[in-house]
Coordinates of C-alpha atoms in Angstrom, one line a residue:
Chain S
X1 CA -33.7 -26.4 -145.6
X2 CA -31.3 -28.8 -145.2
X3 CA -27.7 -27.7 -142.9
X4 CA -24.5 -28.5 -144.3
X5 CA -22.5 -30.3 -141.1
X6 CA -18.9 -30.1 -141.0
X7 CA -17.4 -33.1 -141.0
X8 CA -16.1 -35.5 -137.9
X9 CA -13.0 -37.2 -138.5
X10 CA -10.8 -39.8 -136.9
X11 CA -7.6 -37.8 -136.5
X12 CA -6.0 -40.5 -133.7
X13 CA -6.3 -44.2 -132.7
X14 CA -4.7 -46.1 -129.2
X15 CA -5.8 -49.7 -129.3
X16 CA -5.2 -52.2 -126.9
X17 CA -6.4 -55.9 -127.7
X18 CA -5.4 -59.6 -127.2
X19 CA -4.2 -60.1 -130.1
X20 CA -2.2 -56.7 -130.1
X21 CA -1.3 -53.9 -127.8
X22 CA -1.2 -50.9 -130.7
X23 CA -2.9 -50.4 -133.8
X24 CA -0.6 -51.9 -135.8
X25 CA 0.5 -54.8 -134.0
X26 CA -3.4 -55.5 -133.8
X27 CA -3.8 -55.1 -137.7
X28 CA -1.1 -57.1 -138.3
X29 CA -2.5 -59.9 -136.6
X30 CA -6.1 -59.7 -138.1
X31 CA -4.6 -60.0 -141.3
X32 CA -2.5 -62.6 -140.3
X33 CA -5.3 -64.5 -138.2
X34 CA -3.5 -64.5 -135.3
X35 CA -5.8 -64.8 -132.4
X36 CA -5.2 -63.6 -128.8
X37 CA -8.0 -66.1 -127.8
X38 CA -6.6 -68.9 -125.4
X39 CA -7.2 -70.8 -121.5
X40 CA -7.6 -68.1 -119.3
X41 CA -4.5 -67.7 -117.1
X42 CA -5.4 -64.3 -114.6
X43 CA -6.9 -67.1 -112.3
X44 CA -7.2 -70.6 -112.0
X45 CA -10.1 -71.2 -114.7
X46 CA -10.1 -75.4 -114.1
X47 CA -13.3 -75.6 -111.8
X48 CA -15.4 -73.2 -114.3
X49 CA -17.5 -74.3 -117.4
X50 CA -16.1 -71.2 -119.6
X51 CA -11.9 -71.1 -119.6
X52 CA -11.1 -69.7 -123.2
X53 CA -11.0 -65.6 -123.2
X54 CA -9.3 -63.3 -125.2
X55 CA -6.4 -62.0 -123.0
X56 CA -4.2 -59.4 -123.4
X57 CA -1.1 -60.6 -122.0
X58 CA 2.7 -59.1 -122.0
X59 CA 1.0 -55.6 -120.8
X60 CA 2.8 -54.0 -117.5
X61 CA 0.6 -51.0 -117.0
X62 CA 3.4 -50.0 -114.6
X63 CA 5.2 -49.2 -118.0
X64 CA 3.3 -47.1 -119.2
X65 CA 1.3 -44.7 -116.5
X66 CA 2.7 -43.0 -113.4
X67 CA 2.8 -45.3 -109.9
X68 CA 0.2 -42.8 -108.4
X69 CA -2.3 -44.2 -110.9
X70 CA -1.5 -47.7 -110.5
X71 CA -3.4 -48.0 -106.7
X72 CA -6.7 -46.2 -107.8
X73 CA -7.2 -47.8 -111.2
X74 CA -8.8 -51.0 -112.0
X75 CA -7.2 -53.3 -115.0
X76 CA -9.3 -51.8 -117.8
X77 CA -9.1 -48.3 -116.7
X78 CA -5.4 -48.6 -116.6
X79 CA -6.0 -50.2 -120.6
X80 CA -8.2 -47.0 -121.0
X81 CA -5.7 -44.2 -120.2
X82 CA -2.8 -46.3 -122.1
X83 CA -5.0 -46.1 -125.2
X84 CA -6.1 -42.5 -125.1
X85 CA -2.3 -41.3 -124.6
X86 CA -2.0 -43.5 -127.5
X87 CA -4.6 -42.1 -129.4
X88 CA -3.0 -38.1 -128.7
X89 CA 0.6 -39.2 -129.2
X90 CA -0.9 -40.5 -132.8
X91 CA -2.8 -37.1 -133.2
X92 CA 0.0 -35.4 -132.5
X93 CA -2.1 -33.3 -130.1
X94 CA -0.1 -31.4 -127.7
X95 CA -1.7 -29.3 -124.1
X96 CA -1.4 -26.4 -126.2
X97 CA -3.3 -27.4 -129.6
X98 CA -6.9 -26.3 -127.7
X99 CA -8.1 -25.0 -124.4
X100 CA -9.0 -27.2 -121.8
X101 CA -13.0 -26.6 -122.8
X102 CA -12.4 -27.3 -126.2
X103 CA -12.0 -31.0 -125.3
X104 CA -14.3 -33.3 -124.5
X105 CA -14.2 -36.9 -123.7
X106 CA -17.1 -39.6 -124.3
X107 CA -16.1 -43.6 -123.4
X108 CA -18.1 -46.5 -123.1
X109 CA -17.9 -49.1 -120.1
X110 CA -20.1 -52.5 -120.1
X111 CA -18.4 -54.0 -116.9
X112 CA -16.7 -51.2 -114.4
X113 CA -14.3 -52.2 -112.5
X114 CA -14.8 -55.7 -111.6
X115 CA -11.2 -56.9 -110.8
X116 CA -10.9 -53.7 -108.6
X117 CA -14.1 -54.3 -106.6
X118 CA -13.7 -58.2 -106.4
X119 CA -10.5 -57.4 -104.1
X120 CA -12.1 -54.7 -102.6
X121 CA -15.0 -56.8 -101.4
X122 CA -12.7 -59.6 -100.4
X123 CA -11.4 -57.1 -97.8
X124 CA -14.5 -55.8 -97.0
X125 CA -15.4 -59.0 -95.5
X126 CA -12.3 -60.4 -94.6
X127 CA -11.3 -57.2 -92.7
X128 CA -14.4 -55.0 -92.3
X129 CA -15.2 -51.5 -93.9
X130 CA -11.9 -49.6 -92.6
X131 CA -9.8 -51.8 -95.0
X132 CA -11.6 -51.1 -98.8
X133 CA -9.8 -48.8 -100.6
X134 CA -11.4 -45.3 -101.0
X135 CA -10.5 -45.2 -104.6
X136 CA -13.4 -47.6 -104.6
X137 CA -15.7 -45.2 -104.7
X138 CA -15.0 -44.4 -108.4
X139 CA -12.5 -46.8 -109.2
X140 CA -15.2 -49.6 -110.3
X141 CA -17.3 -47.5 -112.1
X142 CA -18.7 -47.2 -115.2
X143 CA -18.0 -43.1 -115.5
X144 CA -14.6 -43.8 -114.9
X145 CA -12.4 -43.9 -118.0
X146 CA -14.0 -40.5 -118.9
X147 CA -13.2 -39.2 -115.4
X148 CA -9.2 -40.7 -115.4
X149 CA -9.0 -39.7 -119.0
X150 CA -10.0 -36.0 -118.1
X151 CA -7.9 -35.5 -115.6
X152 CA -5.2 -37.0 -116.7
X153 CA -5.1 -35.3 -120.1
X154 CA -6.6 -31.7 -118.7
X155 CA -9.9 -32.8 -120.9
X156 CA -12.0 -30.0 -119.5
X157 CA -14.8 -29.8 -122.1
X158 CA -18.1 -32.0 -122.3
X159 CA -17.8 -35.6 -120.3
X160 CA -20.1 -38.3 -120.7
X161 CA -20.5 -42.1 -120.3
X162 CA -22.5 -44.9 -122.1
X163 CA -23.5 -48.0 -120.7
X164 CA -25.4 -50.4 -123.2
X165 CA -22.9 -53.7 -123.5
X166 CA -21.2 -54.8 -126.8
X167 CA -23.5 -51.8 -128.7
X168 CA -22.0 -48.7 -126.0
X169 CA -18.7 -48.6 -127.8
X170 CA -20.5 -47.4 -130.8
X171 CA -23.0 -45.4 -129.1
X172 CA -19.6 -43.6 -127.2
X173 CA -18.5 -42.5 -131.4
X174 CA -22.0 -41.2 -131.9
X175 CA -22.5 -39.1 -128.8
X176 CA -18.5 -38.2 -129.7
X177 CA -19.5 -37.1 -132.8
X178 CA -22.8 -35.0 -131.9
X179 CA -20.6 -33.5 -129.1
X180 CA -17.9 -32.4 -131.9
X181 CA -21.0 -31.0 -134.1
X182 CA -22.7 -29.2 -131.2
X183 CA -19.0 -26.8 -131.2
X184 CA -16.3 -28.8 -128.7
X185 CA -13.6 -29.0 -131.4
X186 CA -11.9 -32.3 -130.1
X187 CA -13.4 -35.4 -128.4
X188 CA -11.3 -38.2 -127.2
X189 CA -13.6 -41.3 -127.2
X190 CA -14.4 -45.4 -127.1
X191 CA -14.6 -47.7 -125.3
X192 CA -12.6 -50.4 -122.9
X193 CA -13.4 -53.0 -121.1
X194 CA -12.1 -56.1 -118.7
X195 CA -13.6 -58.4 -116.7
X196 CA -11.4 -61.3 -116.3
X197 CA -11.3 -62.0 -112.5
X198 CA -13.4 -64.7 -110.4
X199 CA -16.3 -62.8 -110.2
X200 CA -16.5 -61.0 -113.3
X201 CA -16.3 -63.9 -114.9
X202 CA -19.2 -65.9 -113.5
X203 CA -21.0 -62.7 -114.1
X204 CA -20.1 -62.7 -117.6
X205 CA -20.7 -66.9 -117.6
X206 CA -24.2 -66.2 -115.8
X207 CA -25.5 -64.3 -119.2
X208 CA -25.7 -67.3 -120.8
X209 CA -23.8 -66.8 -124.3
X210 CA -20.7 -67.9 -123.6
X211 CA -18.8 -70.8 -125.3
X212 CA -18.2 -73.8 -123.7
X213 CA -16.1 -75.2 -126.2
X214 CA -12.3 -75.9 -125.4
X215 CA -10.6 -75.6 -128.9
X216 CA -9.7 -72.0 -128.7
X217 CA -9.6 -72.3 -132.8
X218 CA -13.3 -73.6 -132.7
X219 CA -15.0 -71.8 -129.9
X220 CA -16.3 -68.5 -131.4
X221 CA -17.5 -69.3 -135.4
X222 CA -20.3 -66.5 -135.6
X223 CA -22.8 -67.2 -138.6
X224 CA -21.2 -71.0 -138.6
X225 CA -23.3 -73.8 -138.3
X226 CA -21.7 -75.0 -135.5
X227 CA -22.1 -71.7 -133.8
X228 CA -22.3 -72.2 -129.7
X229 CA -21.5 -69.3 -128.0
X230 CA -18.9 -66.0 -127.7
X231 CA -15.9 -66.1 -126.5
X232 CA -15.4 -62.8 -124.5
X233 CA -12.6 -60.5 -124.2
X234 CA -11.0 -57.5 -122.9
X235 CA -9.3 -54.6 -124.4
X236 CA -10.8 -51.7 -126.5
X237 CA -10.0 -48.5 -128.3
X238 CA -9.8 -45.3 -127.6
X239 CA -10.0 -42.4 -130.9
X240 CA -9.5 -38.7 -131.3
X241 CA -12.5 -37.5 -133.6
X242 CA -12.1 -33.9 -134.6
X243 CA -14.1 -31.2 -136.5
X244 CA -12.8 -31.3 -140.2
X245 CA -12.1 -27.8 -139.4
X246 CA -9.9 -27.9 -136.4
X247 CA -8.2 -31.2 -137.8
X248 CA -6.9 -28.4 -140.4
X249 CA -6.5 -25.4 -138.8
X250 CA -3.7 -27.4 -136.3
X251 CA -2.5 -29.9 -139.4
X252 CA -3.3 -33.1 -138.3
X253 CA -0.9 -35.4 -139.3
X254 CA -3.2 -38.2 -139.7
X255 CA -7.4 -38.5 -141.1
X256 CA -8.3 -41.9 -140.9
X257 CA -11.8 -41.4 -141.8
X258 CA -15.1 -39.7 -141.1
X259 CA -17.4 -40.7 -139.0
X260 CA -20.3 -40.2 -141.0
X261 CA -23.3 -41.7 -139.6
X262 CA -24.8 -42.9 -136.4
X263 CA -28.1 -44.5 -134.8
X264 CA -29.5 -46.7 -132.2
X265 CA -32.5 -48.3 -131.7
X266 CA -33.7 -50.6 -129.0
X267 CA -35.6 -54.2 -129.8
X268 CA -39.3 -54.8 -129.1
X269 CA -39.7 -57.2 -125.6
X270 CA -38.8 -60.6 -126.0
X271 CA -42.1 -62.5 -127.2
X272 CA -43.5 -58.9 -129.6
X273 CA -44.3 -59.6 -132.9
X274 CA -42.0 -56.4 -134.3
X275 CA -38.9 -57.4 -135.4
X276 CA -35.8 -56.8 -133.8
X277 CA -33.9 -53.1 -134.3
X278 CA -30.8 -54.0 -135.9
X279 CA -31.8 -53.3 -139.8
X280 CA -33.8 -50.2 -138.5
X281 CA -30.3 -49.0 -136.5
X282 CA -28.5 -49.5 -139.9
X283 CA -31.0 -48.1 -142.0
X284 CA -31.1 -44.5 -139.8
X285 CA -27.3 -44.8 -139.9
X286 CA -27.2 -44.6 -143.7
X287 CA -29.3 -42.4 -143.3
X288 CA -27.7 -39.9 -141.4
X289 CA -25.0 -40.4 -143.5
X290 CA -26.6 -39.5 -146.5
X291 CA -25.8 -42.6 -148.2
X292 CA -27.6 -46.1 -149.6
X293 CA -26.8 -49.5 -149.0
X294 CA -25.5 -49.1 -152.3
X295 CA -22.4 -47.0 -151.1
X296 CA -21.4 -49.5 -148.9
X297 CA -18.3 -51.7 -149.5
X298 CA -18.6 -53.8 -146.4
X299 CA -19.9 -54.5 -143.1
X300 CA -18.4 -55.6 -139.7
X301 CA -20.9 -57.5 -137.9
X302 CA -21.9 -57.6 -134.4
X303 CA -21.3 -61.6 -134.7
X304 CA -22.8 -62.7 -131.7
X305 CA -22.2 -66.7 -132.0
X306 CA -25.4 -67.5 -130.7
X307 CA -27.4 -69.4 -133.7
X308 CA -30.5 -67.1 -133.3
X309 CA -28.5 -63.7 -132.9
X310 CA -26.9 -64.8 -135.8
X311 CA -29.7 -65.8 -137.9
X312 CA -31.5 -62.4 -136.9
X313 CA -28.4 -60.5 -138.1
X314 CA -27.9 -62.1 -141.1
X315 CA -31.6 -61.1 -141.9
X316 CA -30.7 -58.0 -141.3
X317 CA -28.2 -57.3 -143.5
X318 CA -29.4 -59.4 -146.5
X319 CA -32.9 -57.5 -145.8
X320 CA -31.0 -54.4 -146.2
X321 CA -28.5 -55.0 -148.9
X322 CA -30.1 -57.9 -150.7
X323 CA -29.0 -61.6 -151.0
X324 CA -25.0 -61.8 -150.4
X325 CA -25.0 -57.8 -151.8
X326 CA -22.4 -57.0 -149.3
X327 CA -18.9 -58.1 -147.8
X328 CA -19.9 -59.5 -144.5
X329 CA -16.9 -59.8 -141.8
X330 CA -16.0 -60.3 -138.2
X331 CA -12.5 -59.9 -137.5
X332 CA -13.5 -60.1 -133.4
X333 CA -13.2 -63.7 -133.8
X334 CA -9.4 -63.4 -133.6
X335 CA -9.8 -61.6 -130.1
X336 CA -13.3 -62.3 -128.6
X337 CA -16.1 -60.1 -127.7
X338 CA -15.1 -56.8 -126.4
X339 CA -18.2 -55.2 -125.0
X340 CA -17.6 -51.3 -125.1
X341 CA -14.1 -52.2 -126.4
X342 CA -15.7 -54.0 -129.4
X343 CA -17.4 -51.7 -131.6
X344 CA -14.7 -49.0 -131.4
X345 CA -12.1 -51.6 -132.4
X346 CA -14.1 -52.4 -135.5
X347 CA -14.2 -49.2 -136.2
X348 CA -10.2 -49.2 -136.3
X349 CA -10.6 -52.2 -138.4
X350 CA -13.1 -50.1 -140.8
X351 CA -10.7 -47.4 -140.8
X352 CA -7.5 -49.1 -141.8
X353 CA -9.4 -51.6 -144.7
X354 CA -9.8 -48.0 -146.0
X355 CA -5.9 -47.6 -146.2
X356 CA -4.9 -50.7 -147.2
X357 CA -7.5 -51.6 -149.4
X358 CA -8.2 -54.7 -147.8
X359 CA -11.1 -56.6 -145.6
X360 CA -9.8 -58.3 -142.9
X361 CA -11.4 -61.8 -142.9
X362 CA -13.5 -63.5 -140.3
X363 CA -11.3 -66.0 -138.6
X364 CA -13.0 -69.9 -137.9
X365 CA -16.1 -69.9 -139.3
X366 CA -16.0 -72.3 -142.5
X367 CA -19.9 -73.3 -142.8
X368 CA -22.1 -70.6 -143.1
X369 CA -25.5 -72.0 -144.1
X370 CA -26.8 -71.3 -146.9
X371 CA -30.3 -69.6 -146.1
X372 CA -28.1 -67.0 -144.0
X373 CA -27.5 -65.4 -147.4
X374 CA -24.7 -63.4 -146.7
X375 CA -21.3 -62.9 -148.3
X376 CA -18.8 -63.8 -145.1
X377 CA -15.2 -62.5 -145.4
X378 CA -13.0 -66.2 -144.7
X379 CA -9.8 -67.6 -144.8
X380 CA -8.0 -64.9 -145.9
X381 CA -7.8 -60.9 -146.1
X382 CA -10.0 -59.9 -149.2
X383 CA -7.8 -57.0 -151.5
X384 CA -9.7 -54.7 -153.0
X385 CA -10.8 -51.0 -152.9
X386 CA -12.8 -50.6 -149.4
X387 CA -13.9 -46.3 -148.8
X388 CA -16.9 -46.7 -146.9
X389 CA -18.1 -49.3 -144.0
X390 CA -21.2 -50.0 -141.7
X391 CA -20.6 -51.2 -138.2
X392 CA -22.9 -53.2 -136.4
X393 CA -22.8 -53.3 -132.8
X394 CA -25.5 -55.9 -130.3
X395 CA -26.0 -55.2 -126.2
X396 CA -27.4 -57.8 -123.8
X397 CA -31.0 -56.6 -123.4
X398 CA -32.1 -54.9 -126.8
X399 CA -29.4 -52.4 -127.5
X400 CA -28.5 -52.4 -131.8
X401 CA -25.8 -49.6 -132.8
X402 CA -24.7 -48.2 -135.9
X403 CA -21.9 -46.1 -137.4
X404 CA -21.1 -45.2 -140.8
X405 CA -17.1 -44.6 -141.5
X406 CA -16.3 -43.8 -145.3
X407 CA -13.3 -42.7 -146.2
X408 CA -11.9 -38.8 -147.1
X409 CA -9.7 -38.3 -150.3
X410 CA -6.6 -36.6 -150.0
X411 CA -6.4 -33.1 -150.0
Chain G
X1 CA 1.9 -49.3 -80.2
X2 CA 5.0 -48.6 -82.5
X3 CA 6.2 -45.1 -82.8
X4 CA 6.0 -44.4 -86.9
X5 CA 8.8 -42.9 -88.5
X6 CA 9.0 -40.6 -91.7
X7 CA 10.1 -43.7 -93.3
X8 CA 7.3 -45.4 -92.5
X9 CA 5.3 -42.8 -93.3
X10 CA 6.4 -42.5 -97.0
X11 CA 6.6 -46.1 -97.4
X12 CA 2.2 -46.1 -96.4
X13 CA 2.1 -43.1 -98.6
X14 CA 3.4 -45.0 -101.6
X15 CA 1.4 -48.2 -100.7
X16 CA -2.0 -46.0 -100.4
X17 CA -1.6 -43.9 -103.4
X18 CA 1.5 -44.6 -105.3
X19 CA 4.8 -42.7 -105.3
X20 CA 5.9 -39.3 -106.5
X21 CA 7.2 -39.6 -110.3
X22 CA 10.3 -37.0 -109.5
X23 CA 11.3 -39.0 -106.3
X24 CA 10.5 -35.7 -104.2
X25 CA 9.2 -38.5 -101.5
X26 CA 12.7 -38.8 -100.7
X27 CA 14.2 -35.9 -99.6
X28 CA 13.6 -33.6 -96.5
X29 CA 9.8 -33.4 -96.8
X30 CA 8.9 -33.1 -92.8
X31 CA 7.2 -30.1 -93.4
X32 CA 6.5 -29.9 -97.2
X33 CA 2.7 -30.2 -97.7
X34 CA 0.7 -33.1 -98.5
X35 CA -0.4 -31.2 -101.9
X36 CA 2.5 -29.9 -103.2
X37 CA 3.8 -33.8 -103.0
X38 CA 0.6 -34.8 -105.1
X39 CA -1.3 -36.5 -102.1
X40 CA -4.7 -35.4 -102.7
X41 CA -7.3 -35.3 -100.5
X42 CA -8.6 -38.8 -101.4
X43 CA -4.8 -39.9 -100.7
X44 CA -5.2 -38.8 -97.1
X45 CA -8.1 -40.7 -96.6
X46 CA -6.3 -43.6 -98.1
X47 CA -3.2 -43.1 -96.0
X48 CA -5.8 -42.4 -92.7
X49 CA -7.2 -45.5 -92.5
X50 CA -4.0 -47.7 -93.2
X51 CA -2.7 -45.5 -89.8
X52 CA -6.3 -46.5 -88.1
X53 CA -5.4 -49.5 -89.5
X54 CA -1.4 -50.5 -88.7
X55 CA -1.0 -48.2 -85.5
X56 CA -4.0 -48.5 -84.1
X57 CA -4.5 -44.6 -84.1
X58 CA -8.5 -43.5 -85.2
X59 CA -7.9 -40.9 -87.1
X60 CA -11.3 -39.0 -87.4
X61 CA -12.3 -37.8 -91.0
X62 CA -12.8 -34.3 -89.9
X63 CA -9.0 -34.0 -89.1
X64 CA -7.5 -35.4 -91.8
X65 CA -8.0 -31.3 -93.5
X66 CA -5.5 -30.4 -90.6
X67 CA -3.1 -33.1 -91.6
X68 CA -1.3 -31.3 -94.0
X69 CA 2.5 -32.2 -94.0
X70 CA 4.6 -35.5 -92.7
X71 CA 4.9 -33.4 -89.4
X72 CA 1.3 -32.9 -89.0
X73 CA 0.9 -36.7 -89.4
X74 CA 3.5 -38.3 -87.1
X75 CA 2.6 -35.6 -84.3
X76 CA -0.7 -37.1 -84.4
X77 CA 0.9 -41.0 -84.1
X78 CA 3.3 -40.7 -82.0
X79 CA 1.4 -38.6 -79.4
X80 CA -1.6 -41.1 -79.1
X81 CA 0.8 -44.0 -79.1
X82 CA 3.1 -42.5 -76.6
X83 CA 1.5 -43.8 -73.0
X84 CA 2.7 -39.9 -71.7
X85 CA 0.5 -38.0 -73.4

């Protein structure tokens, strides 16, 4: 007997990225291809082989949250709470619409708090123990954008965190969207992320993917063939999702779109002869959605700018959906890679394509080769009807993602 | 050792854990508590080892509970930096 599930829908949205600190600002970039990526400024970049990130700049946190939060909050949790009052001021959500238990919040982290602890260690061994900050304790973790958001917001209901690099953001809208249909009404949720100091950046230049190239026009073209590399990023979103039923009862003002479908899978060890899980991640997604490749009208691809991640998810999604069957796009490359930040942004992306009937266009890339087989989104924003949308979401170490937004007709 | 004043006392409050959004931190707060301020128990232990720190006073986790207003806190200072007591 099959259950009829209520559905899960994006009521809010507080979006913070390099290219634009809002939603719209951000949109309006992407479809103007305006790219937040540049030569990293936070610290001098000159001795290290990596100096182009995607940096949010013109942001003074002290703007935005109270002073008390300022000395116990590392740079992306202070990104994180601005984008979840963002995402409630949107909802129109006020302390009284639900009891404290009624909501939840699930976020994604890839990095803690790296800025934070970099300091913090500094004084540890330039001054000893008594000197690191005890908001250390929590401040650098990866738990701690669902913890800040909680309190801050009286979030009382289920908590969780996901750790699983680029692919957690999406994994944080799945769990978000089981916790709405296992009864918690409201669930603020994403993902954020920043790692832009000395040491988180080595840490990030130590996995190995980076970009080395200098042109910041030239230095992330995924599914190019010139592809050499990410440039990373920081920023993320943050999203109310909402049972179709309370979204009514309390007349949301906004319903971007349902989150409709979700899975994960993991890849075989390096060196199996199983393929990786991407196609099988997209595959359950549709599944749980209820739809075909069919009733897709595009997807935004993990774009990983390493030729062989590439290659592998360009397989994918011409396995699934058959040779060039689908828009492809990758409107990341105007900010860099977000980690947790970057599959809940695409999502936003998804989400607004839907109400301006448009795909945002993957900024850079000009050669795709030909045996690649897919239908890439370039130059400029493609019009056109667009209801329904697969994300794709890559971690480091065998992590694939999948959500399914479509959109909901007007009541 | 100095002796600390309120003044200096509010300004390592704000330095530790950040100041008070209704600029309560400024009026007569000797003996207002810690909590009704919005210094939280982490605060303290924020604020305790700055004093450890700056004045040179060890201020023992276990009475940090007891320091619950401004009073409670320069008591403590001032008495183990005064050479009299």
């Amino acid at each position: 007997m099959t259950q009829q599930r209520e559905a899960v829908l994006v009521t809010g949205i507080g979006l913070i990225a390099p290219n634009g600190a809002g939603l719209e600002p951000y949109w309006a970039a992407v479809l103007e291809g305006r790219s937040g990526i540049g030569e990293l400024t936070r610290f001098d970049a000159a001795r290290y082989p990596v100096r182009l990130a995607g940096q949010i700049d013109a942001f003074d946190a002290a703007e935005h949250l109270p002073s008390r939060l300022l000395p116990q909050t590392d740079v992306s949790t202070r990104y994180a709470l601005v984008a979840a009052d963002w995402a409630l001021a949107d909802a129109k959500i006020g302390p009284d619409d639900f009891d404290d238990y009624e909501k939840g919040v699930v976020t994604a982290n890839a990095s803690g708090g790296f800025e934070f602890t970099h300091r913090e260690f500094h004084k540890l061994w330039s001054q000893g123990p008594g000197a690191v900050s005890v908001y250390e304790s929590y401040a650098w973790f990866y738990a701690v954008n669902t913890g800040q958001i909680s309190l801050r917001n009286g979030l009382r209901g289920p908590g969780s965190a996901l750790v699983a690099e680029q692919a957690g953001g999406l994994d944080a809208l799945g769990h978000a969207r089981r916790t709405v249909l296992r009864g918690t009404p409201m669930v603020v949720t994403g993902g954020v992320d920043s790692a832009l100091d000395p040491w988180g950046w080595v840490a990030q230049i130590s996995g190995g993917r980076l970009s080395t190239a200098t042109d910041p026009s030239r230095a992330y073209l995924p599914f190019d063939a010139h592809a050499r590399g990410y440039v990373p990023g920081e920023g993320g979103a943050i999203l109310v999702v909402e049972s179709a039923g309370a979204a009514a009862r309390r007349g949301a003002p906004h319903v971007y779109g349902e989150i409709a479908g979700y899975a994960t899978t993991f890849d075989p060890p390096p060196g199996s002869p199983r393929p990786p899980g991407l196609r099988r991640a997209a595959e359950l997604a549709l599944a749980d959605a209820g739809m075909t490749p069919d009733d897709i009208d595009v997807v935004f691809a993990d774009a990983s700018g390493v030729p062989d991640l590439d290659r592998a998810e360009a397989e994918a999604v011409s396995g699934l959906f058959g040779p060039c069957g689908v828009p492809v796009t990758a409107p990341k490359t105007l900010t860099g890679r977000l980690y947790a930040g970057g599959g809940p942004v695409d999502v936003c992306a998804a989400l607004l394509s839907f109400r301006d009937a448009v795909i945002p266009p993957t900024a850079g890339t000009t050669e795709v080769p030909e045996d690649y087989r897919i239908d890439l989104v370039r130059g400029a924003p493609r019009p056109g009807p667009v209801s329904s949308a697969l994300v794709l979401a890559r971690g480091k170490w065998g992590f694939n993602s999948a959500v399914v937004v479509r959109a909901v007709p007007a009541p | 050792m100095p002796q600390m004043t309120l003044d200096d006392l509010r300004r390592l409050l704000i330095e530790c854990a950040g100041e008070t959004d209704d600029d309560s931190l400024s009026g007569d707060i000797l003996d207002t508590d810690f909590t009704s301020l919005g210094y939280d128990s982490l605060a303290m232990l924020e604020t305790a080892a700055r004093i450890t720190a700056d004045y040179g006073v060890p201020v023992p986790d276990d009475r940090i509970p007891q320091l619950t207003t401004p009073r409670a806190v320069l008591d403590l200072v001032n008495a183990a930096a005064s050479p009299s007591s």
